[in-house]
mmCIF file of C-alpha atoms in Angstrom:
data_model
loop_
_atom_site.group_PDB
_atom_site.id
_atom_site.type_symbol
_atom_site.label_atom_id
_atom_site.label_comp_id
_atom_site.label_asym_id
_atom_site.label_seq_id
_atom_site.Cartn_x
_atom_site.Cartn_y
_atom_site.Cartn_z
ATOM 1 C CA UNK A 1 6.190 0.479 -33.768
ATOM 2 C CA UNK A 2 7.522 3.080 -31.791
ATOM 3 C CA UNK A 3 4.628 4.246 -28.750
ATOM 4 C CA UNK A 4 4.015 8.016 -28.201
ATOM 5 C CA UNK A 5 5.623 10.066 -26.145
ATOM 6 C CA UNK A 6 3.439 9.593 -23.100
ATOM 7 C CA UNK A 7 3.775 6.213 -23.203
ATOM 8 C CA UNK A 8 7.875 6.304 -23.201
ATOM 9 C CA UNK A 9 7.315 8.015 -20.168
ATOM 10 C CA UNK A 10 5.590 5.874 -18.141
ATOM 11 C CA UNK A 11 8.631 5.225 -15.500
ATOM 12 C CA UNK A 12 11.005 7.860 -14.952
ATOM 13 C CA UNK A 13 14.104 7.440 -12.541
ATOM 14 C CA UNK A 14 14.432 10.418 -10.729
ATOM 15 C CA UNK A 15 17.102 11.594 -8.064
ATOM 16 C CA UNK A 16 15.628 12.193 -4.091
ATOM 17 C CA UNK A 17 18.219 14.628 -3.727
ATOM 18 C CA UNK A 18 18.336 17.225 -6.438
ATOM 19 C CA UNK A 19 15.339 16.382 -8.691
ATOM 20 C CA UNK A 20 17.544 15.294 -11.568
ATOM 21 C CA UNK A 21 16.023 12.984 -14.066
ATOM 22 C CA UNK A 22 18.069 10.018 -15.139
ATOM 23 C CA UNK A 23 16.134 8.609 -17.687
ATOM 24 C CA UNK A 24 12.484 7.422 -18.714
ATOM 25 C CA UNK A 25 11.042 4.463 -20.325
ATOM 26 C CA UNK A 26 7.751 2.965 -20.976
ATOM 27 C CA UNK A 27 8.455 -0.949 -19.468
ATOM 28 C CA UNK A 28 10.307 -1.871 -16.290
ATOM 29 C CA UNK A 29 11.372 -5.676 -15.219
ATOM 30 C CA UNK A 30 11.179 -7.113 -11.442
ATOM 31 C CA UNK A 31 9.257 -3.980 -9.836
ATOM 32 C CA UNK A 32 5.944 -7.285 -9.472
ATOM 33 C CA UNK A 33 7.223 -10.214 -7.470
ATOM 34 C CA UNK A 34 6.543 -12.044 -4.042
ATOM 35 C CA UNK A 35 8.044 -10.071 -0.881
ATOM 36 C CA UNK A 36 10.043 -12.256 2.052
ATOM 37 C CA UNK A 37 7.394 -13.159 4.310
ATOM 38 C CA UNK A 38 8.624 -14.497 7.636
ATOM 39 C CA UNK A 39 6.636 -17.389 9.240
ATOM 40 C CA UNK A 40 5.625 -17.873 12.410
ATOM 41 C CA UNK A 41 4.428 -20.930 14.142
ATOM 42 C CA UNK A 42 2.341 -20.557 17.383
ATOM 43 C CA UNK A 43 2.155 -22.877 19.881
ATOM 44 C CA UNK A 44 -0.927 -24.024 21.723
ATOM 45 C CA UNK A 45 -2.747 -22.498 19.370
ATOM 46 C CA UNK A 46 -6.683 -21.989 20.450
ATOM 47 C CA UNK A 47 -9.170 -20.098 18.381
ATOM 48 C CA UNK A 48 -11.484 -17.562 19.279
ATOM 49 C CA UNK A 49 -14.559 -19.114 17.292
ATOM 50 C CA UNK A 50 -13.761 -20.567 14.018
ATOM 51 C CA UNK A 51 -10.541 -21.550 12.996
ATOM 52 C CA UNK A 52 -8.116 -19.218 11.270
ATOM 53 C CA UNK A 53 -7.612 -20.178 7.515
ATOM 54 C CA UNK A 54 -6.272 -18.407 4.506
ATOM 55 C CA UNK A 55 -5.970 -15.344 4.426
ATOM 56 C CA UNK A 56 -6.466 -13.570 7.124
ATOM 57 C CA UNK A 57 -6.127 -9.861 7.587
ATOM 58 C CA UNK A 58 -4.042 -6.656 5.817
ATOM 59 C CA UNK A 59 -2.846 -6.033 9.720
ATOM 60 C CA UNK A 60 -2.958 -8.217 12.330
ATOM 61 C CA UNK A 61 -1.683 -7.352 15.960
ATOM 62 C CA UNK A 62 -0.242 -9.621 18.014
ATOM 63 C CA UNK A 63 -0.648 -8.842 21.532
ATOM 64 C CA UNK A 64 1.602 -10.327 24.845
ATOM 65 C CA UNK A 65 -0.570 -10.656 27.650
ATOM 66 C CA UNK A 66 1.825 -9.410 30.723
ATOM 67 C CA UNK A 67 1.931 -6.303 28.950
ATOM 68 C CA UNK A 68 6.237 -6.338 29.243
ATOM 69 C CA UNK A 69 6.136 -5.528 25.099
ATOM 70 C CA UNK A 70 3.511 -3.775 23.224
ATOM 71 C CA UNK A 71 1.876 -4.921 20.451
ATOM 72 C CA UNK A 72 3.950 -5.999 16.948
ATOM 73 C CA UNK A 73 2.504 -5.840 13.314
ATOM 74 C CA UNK A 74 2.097 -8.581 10.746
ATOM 75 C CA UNK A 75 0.851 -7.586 7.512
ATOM 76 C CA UNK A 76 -0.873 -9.396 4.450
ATOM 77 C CA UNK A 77 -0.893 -12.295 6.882
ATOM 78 C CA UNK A 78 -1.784 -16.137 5.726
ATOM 79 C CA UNK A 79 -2.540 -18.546 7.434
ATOM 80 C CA UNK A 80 -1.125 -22.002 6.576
ATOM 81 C CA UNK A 81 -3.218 -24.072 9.144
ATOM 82 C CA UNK A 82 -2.256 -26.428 12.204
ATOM 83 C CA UNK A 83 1.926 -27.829 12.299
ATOM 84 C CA UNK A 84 1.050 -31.427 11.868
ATOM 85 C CA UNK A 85 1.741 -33.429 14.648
ATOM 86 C CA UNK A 86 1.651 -30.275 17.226
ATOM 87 C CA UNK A 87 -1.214 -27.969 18.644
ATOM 88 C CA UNK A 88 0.440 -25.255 16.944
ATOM 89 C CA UNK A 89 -0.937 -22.690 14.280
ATOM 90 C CA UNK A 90 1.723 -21.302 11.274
ATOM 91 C CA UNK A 91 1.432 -18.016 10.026
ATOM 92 C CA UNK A 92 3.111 -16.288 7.274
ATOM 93 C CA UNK A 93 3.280 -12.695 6.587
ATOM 94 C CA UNK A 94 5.320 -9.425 6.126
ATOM 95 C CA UNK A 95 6.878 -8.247 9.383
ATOM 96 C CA UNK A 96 8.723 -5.744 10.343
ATOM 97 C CA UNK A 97 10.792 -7.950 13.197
ATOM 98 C CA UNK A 98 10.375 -5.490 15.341
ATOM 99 C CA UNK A 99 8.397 -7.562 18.159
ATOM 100 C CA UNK A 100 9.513 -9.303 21.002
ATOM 101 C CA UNK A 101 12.665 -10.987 21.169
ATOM 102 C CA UNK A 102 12.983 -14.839 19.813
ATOM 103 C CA UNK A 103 12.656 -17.399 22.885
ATOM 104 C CA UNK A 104 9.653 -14.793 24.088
ATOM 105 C CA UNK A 105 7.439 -17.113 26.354
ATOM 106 C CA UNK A 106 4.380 -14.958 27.691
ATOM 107 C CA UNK A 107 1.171 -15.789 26.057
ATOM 108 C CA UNK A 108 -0.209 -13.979 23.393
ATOM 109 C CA UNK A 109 -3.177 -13.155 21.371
ATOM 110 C CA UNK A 110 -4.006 -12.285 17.871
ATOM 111 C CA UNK A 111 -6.135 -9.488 16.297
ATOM 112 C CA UNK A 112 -7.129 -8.510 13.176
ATOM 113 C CA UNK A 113 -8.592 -4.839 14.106
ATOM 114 C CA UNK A 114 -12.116 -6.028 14.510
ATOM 115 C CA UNK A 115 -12.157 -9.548 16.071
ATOM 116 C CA UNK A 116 -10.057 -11.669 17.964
ATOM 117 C CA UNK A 117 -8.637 -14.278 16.401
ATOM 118 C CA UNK A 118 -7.276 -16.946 19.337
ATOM 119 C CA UNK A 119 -4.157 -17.026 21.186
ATOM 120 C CA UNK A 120 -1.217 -19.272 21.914
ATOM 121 C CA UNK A 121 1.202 -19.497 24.398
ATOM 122 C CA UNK A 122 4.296 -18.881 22.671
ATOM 123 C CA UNK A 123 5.559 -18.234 19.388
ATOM 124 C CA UNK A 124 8.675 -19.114 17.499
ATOM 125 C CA UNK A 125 9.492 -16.670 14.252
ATOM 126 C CA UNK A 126 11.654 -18.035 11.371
ATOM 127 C CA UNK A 127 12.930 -15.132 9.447
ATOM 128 C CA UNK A 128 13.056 -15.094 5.617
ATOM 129 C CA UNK A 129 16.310 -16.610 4.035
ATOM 130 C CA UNK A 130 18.640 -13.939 3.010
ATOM 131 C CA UNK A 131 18.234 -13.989 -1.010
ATOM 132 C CA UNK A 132 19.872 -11.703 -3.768
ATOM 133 C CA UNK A 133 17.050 -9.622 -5.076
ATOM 134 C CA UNK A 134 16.717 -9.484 -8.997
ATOM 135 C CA UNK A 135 17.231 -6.301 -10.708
ATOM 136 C CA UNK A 136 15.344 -3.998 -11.862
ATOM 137 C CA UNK A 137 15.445 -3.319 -15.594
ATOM 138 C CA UNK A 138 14.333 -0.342 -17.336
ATOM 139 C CA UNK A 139 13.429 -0.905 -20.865
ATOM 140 C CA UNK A 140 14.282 1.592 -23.394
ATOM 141 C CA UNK A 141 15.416 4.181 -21.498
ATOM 142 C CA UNK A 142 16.095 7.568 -22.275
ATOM 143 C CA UNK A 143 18.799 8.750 -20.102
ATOM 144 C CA UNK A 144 19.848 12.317 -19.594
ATOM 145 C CA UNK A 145 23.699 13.755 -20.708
ATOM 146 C CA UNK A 146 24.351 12.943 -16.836
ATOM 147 C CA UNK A 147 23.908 8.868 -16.692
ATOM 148 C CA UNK A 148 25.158 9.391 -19.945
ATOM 149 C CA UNK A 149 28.666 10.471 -18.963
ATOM 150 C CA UNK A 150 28.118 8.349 -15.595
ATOM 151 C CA UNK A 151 27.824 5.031 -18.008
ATOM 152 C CA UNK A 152 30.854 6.545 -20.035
ATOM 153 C CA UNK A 153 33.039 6.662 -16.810
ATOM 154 C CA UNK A 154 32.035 3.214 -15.265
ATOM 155 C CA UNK A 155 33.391 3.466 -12.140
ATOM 156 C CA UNK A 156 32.299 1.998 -8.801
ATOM 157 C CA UNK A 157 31.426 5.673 -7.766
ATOM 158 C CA UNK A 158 29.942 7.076 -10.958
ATOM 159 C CA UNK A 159 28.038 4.336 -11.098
ATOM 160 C CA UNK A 160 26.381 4.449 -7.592
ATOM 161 C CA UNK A 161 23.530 6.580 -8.051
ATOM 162 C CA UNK A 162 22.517 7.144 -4.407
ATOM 163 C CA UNK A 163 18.796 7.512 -3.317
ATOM 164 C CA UNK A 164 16.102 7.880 -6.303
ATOM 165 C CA UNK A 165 12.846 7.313 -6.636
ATOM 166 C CA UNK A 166 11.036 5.548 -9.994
ATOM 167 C CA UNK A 167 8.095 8.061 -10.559
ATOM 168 C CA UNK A 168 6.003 6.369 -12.226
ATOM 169 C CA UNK A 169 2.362 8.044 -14.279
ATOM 170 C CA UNK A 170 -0.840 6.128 -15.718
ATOM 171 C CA UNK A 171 -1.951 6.239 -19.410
ATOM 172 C CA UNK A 172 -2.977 9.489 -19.448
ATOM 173 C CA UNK A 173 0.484 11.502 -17.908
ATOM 174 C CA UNK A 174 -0.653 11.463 -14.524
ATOM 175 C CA UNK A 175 1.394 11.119 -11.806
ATOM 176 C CA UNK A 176 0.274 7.589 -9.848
ATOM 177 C CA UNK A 177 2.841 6.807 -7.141
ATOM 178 C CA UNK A 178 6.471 6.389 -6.884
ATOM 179 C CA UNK A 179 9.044 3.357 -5.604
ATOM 180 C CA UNK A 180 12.038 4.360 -3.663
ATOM 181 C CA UNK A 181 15.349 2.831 -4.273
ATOM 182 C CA UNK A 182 19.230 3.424 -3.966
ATOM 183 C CA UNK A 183 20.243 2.231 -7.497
ATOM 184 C CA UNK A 184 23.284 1.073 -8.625
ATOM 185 C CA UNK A 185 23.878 0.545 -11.981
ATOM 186 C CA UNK A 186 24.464 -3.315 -12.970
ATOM 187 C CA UNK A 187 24.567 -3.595 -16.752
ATOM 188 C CA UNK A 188 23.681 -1.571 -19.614
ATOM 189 C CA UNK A 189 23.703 -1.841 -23.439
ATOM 190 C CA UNK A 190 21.929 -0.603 -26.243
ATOM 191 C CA UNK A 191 18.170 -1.381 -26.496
ATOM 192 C CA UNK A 192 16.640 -3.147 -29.464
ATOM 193 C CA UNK A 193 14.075 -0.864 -29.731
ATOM 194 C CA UNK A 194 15.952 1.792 -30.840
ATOM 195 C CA UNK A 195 19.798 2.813 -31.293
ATOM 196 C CA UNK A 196 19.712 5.888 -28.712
ATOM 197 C CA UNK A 197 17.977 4.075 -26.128
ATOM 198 C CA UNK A 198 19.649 1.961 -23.147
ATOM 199 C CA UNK A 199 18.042 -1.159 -20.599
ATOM 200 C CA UNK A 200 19.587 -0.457 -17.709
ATOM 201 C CA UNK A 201 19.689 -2.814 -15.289
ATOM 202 C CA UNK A 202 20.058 -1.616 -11.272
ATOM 203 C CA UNK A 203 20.897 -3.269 -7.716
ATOM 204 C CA UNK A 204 18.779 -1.822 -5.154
ATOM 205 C CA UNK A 205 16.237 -2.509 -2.351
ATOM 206 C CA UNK A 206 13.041 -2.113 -4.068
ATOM 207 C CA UNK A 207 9.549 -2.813 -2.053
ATOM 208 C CA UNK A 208 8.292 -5.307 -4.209
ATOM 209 C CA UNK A 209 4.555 -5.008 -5.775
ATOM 210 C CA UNK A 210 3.049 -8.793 -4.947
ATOM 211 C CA UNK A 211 1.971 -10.701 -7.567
ATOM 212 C CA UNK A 212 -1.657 -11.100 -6.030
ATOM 213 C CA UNK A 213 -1.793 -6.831 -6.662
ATOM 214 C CA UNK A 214 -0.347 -6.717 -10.645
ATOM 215 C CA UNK A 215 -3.898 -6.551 -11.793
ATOM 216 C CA UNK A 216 -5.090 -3.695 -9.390
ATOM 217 C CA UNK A 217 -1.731 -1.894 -10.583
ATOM 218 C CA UNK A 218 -2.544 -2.378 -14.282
ATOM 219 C CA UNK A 219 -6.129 -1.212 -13.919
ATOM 220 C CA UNK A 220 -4.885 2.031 -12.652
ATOM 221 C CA UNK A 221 -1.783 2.264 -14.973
ATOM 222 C CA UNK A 222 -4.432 2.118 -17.794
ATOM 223 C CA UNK A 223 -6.335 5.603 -16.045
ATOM 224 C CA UNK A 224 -7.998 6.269 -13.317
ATOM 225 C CA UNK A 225 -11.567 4.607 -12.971
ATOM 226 C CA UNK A 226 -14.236 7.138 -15.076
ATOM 227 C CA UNK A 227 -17.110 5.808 -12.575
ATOM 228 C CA UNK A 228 -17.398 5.285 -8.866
ATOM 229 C CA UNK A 229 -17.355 1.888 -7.431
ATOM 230 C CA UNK A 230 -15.092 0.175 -9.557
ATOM 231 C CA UNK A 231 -13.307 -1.437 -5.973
ATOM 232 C CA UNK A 232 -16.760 -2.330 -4.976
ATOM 233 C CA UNK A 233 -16.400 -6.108 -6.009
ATOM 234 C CA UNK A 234 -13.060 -7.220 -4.769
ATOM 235 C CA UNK A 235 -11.832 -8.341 -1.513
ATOM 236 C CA UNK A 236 -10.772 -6.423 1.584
ATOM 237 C CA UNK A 237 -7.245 -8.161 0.626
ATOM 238 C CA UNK A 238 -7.366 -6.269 -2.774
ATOM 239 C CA UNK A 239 -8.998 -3.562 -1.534
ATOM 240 C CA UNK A 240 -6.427 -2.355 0.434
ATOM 241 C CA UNK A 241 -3.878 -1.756 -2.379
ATOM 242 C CA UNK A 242 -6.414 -0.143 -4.798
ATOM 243 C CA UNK A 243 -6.933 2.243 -1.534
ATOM 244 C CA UNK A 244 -2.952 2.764 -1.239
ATOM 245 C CA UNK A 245 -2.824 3.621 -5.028
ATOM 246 C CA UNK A 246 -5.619 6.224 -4.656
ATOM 247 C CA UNK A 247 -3.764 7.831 -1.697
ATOM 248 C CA UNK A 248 -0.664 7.971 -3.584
ATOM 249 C CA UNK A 249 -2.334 9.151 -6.763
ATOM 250 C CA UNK A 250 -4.532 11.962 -4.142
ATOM 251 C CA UNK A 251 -1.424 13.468 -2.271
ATOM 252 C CA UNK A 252 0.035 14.110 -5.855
ATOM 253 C CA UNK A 253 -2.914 15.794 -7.509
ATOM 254 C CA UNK A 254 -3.915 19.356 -7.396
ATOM 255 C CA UNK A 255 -7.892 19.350 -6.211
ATOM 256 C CA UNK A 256 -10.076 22.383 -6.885
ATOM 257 C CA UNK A 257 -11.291 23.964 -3.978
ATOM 258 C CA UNK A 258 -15.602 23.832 -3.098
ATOM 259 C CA UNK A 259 -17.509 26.914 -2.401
ATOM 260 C CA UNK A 260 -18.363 26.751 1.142
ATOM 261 C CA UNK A 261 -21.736 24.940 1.536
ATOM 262 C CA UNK A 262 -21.388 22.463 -1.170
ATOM 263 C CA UNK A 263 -23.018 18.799 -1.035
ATOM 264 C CA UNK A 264 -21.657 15.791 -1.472
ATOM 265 C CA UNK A 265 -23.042 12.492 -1.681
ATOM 266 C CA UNK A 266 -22.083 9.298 -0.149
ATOM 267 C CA UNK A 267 -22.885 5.606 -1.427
ATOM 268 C CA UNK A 268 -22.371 3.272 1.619
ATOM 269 C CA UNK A 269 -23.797 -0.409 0.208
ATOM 270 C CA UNK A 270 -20.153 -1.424 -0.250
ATOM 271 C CA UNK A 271 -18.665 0.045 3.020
ATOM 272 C CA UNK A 272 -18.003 -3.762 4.601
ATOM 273 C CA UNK A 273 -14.542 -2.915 5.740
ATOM 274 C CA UNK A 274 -12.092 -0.270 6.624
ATOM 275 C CA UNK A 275 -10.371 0.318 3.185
ATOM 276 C CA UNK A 276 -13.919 0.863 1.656
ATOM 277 C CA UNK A 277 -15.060 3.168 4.170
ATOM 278 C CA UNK A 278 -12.616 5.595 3.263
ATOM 279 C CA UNK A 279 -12.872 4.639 -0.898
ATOM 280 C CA UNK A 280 -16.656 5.416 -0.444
ATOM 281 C CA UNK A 281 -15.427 8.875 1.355
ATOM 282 C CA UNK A 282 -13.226 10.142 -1.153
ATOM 283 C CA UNK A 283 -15.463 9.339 -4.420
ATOM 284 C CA UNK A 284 -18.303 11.015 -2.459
ATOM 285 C CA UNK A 285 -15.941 14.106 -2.137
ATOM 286 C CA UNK A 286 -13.624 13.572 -4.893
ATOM 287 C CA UNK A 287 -15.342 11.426 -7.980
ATOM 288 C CA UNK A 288 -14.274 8.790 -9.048
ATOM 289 C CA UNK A 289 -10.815 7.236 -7.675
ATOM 290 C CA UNK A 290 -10.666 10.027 -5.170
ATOM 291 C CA UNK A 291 -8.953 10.000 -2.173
ATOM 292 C CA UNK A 292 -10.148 12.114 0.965
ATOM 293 C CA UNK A 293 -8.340 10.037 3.797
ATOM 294 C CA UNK A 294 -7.102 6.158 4.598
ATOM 295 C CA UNK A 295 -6.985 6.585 8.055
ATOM 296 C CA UNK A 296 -8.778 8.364 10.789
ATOM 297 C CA UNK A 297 -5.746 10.698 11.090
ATOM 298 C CA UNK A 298 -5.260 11.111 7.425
ATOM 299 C CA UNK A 299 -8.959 12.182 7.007
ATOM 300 C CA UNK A 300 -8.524 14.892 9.453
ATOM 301 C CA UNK A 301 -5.399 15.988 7.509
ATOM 302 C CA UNK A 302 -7.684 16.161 4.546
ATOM 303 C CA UNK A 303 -10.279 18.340 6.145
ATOM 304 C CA UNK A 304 -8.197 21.179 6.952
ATOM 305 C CA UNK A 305 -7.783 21.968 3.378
ATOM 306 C CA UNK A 306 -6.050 21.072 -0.215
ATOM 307 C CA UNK A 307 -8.636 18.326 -0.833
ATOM 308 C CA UNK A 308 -11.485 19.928 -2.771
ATOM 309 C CA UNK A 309 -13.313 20.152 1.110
ATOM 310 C CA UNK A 310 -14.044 23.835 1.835
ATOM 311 C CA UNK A 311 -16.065 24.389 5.240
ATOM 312 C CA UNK A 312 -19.000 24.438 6.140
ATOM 313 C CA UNK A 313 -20.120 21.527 3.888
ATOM 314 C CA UNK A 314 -22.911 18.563 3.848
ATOM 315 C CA UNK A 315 -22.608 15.022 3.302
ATOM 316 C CA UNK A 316 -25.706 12.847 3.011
ATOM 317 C CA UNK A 317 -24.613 9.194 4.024
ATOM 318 C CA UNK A 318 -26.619 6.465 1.938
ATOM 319 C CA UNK A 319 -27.398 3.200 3.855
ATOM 320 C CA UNK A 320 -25.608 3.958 6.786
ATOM 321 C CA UNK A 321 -26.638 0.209 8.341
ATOM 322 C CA UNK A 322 -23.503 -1.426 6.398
ATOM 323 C CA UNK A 323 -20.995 0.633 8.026
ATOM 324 C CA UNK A 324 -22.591 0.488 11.157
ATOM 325 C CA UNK A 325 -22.841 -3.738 10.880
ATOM 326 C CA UNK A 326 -19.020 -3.878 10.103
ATOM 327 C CA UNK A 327 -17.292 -0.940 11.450
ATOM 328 C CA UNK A 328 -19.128 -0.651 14.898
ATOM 329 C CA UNK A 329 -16.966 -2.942 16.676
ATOM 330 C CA UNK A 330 -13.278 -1.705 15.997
ATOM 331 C CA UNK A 331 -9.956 -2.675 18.077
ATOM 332 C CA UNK A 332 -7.190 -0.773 18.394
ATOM 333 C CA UNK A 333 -3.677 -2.479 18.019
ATOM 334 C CA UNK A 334 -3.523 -2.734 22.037
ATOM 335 C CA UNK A 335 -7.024 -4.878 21.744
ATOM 336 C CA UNK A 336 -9.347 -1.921 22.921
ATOM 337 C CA UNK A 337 -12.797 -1.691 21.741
ATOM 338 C CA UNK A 338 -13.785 1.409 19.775
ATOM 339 C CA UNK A 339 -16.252 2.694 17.904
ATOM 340 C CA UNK A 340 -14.236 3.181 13.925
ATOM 341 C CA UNK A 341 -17.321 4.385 12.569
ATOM 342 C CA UNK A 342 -18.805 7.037 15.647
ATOM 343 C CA UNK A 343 -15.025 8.056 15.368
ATOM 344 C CA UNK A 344 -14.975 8.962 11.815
ATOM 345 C CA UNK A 345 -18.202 10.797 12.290
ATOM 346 C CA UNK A 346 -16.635 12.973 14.949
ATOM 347 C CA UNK A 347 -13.973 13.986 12.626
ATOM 348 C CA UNK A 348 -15.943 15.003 9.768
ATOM 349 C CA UNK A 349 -18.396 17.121 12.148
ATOM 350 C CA UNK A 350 -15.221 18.197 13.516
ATOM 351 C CA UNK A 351 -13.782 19.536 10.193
ATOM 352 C CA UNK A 352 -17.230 21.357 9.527
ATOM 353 C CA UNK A 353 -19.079 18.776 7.318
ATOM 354 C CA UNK A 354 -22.480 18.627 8.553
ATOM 355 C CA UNK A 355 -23.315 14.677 7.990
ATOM 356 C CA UNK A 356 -27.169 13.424 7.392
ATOM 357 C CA UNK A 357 -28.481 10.111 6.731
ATOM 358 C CA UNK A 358 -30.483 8.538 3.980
#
């Protein structure tokens, strides 16, 4: 059975450059698998407190002492325990190799934003093994007169199709968020679904969506939540991507601007980490699935207009003493103390929202 016309057009391939759309569909292969993660084993490893296992942060900082490099990123970082046989800690994660240089010797400690984890006193990074990524394959795709006569040619050149982005929209039309790519076209034939349709398969660097994510995508693929604090019972680890999908869904959508002096209402029993502090923020202005700011920067962006906030406003803040317990004691990536929550307050008193407790 054929699916309606919303639902063949689900994915659409679209190019950066002039807006020209290649083709839709309604199913694309490889866009969920595992990222590289480089690994990094840590030597003299010794904890601050407990020791580090399993998962352990969205973004931790790793921080030389003597101050001759500043501090490098590892994201969704894991942690696989102590090397046997050696005092020496192994992470795993998604870095950006952009740290200090291999053979670095200085101490160095670890943070995950709010705590110190331990430090070590030197590090040696093994970098993912170069692998040939799988393609991506769009399913019944539609493709416009252009790929058309681009297939038709088959050249090297005609078939390079530069920079594009796969657009892709939830169940009901809406946009949702987009994966950049430079395509190049693989191998094509005719789909079995029907006679006028192609799967197109294309080489191209694709961020991956993890595997541990797929079900936070699919949620949101089906619609956006219809009540507020549907991310209330997963994990900071999954909350983070549910928060990345509402951004990317809220810097697409058109919001209606407030009268000045509206209300808005904030619930803040699930606000036990940084991701749902800003969730909470952007149902309480937004419904639900709203997005009013991931970041303390991004917030301010959000004040100044084009996010359903008009000023003056008023926010009464429900059970404030979460926050406070888990938010009070913030690092920044250099390892110095802040206050994430007395900052956010600044910047919505700041952007003319008068905030009271409750």
């Amino acid at each position: 059975m054929i699916g309606t016309h919303r639902e063949r057009e689900r994915y659409a391939l679209t190019d950066t450059e002039s807006g020209h759309v290649w083709g839709v569909c309604a199913e694309v292969e490889g866009l969920f698998r595992e990222p590289p993660r480089g690994t990094y084993e840590l030597f003299g490893w010794v904890p601050d407190g407990a020791e580090v296992r399993g998962w352990v942060g969205g973004r931790v900082w790793l921080v030389p002492d003597d101050g001759t490099f500043g501090p490098w990123l590892l994201e969704d970082a894991e942690s696989l325990g102590r090397h046997p046989g050696t005092d020496g800690l192994v992470l795993t994660g998604l870095d950006d190799y952009e740290g200090p240089p291999e053979g670095h010797r200085a101490p160095v400690r670890l943070h995950d934003g709010f705590r110190w984890l331990g430090s070590c006193r030197e590090f040696a990074r093994v970098l993912p093994p170069e692998r040939p990524e799988p393609p991506l394959v769009l399913r019944g795709l539609a493709p416009s007169d252009r790929l058309r006569r681009a297939l038709a040619t088959g050249t090297r050149r005609a078939l390079d199709l530069d920079e594009a982005r796969l657009e892709i929209r939830d169940g009901r039309g809406e946009p949702l968020t987009d994966r950049l790519l430079r395509p190049k076209v693989r191998t094509w034939r005719p789909s079995s679904r029907r006679t006028d349709l192609t799967d197109l398969e294309l080489d191209g660097h694709l961020e991956p969506v993890p595997g541990y994510v797929r079900p936070i995508w699919e949620r949101w693929l089906a619609g956006p939540p219809d009540t507020s604090g549907a991310w209330a019972g997963l994990e900071t680890r999954e909350r983070g991507p549910w928060l990345d999908l509402v951004r990317e869904r809220g810097c697409r959508l058109k919001h209606r601007a407030r009268q000045p002096g509206h209300a808005y209402d904030l619930d803040g029993r699930h606000i036990t980490d940084e991701p749902g502090l800003y969730l909470a923020l952007g149902e309480a202005v937004n419904g639900p699935g709203g997005y009013f700011g991931s970041s303390p920067d991004a917030l301010a962006d959000c004040l100044r207009g084009n996010f359903g906030h008009t000023a003056p406003a008023t926010l009464l803040w429900r059970d404030t003493a979460t926050a406070r317990e888990y938010l009070s004691h913030a690092l920044s990536p250099e390892g110095e103390g802040y206050d994430l929550l007395g900052l956010v307050l600044d910047i919505l008193i700041g952007g003319g929202m008068r905030v009271t407790f409750g």
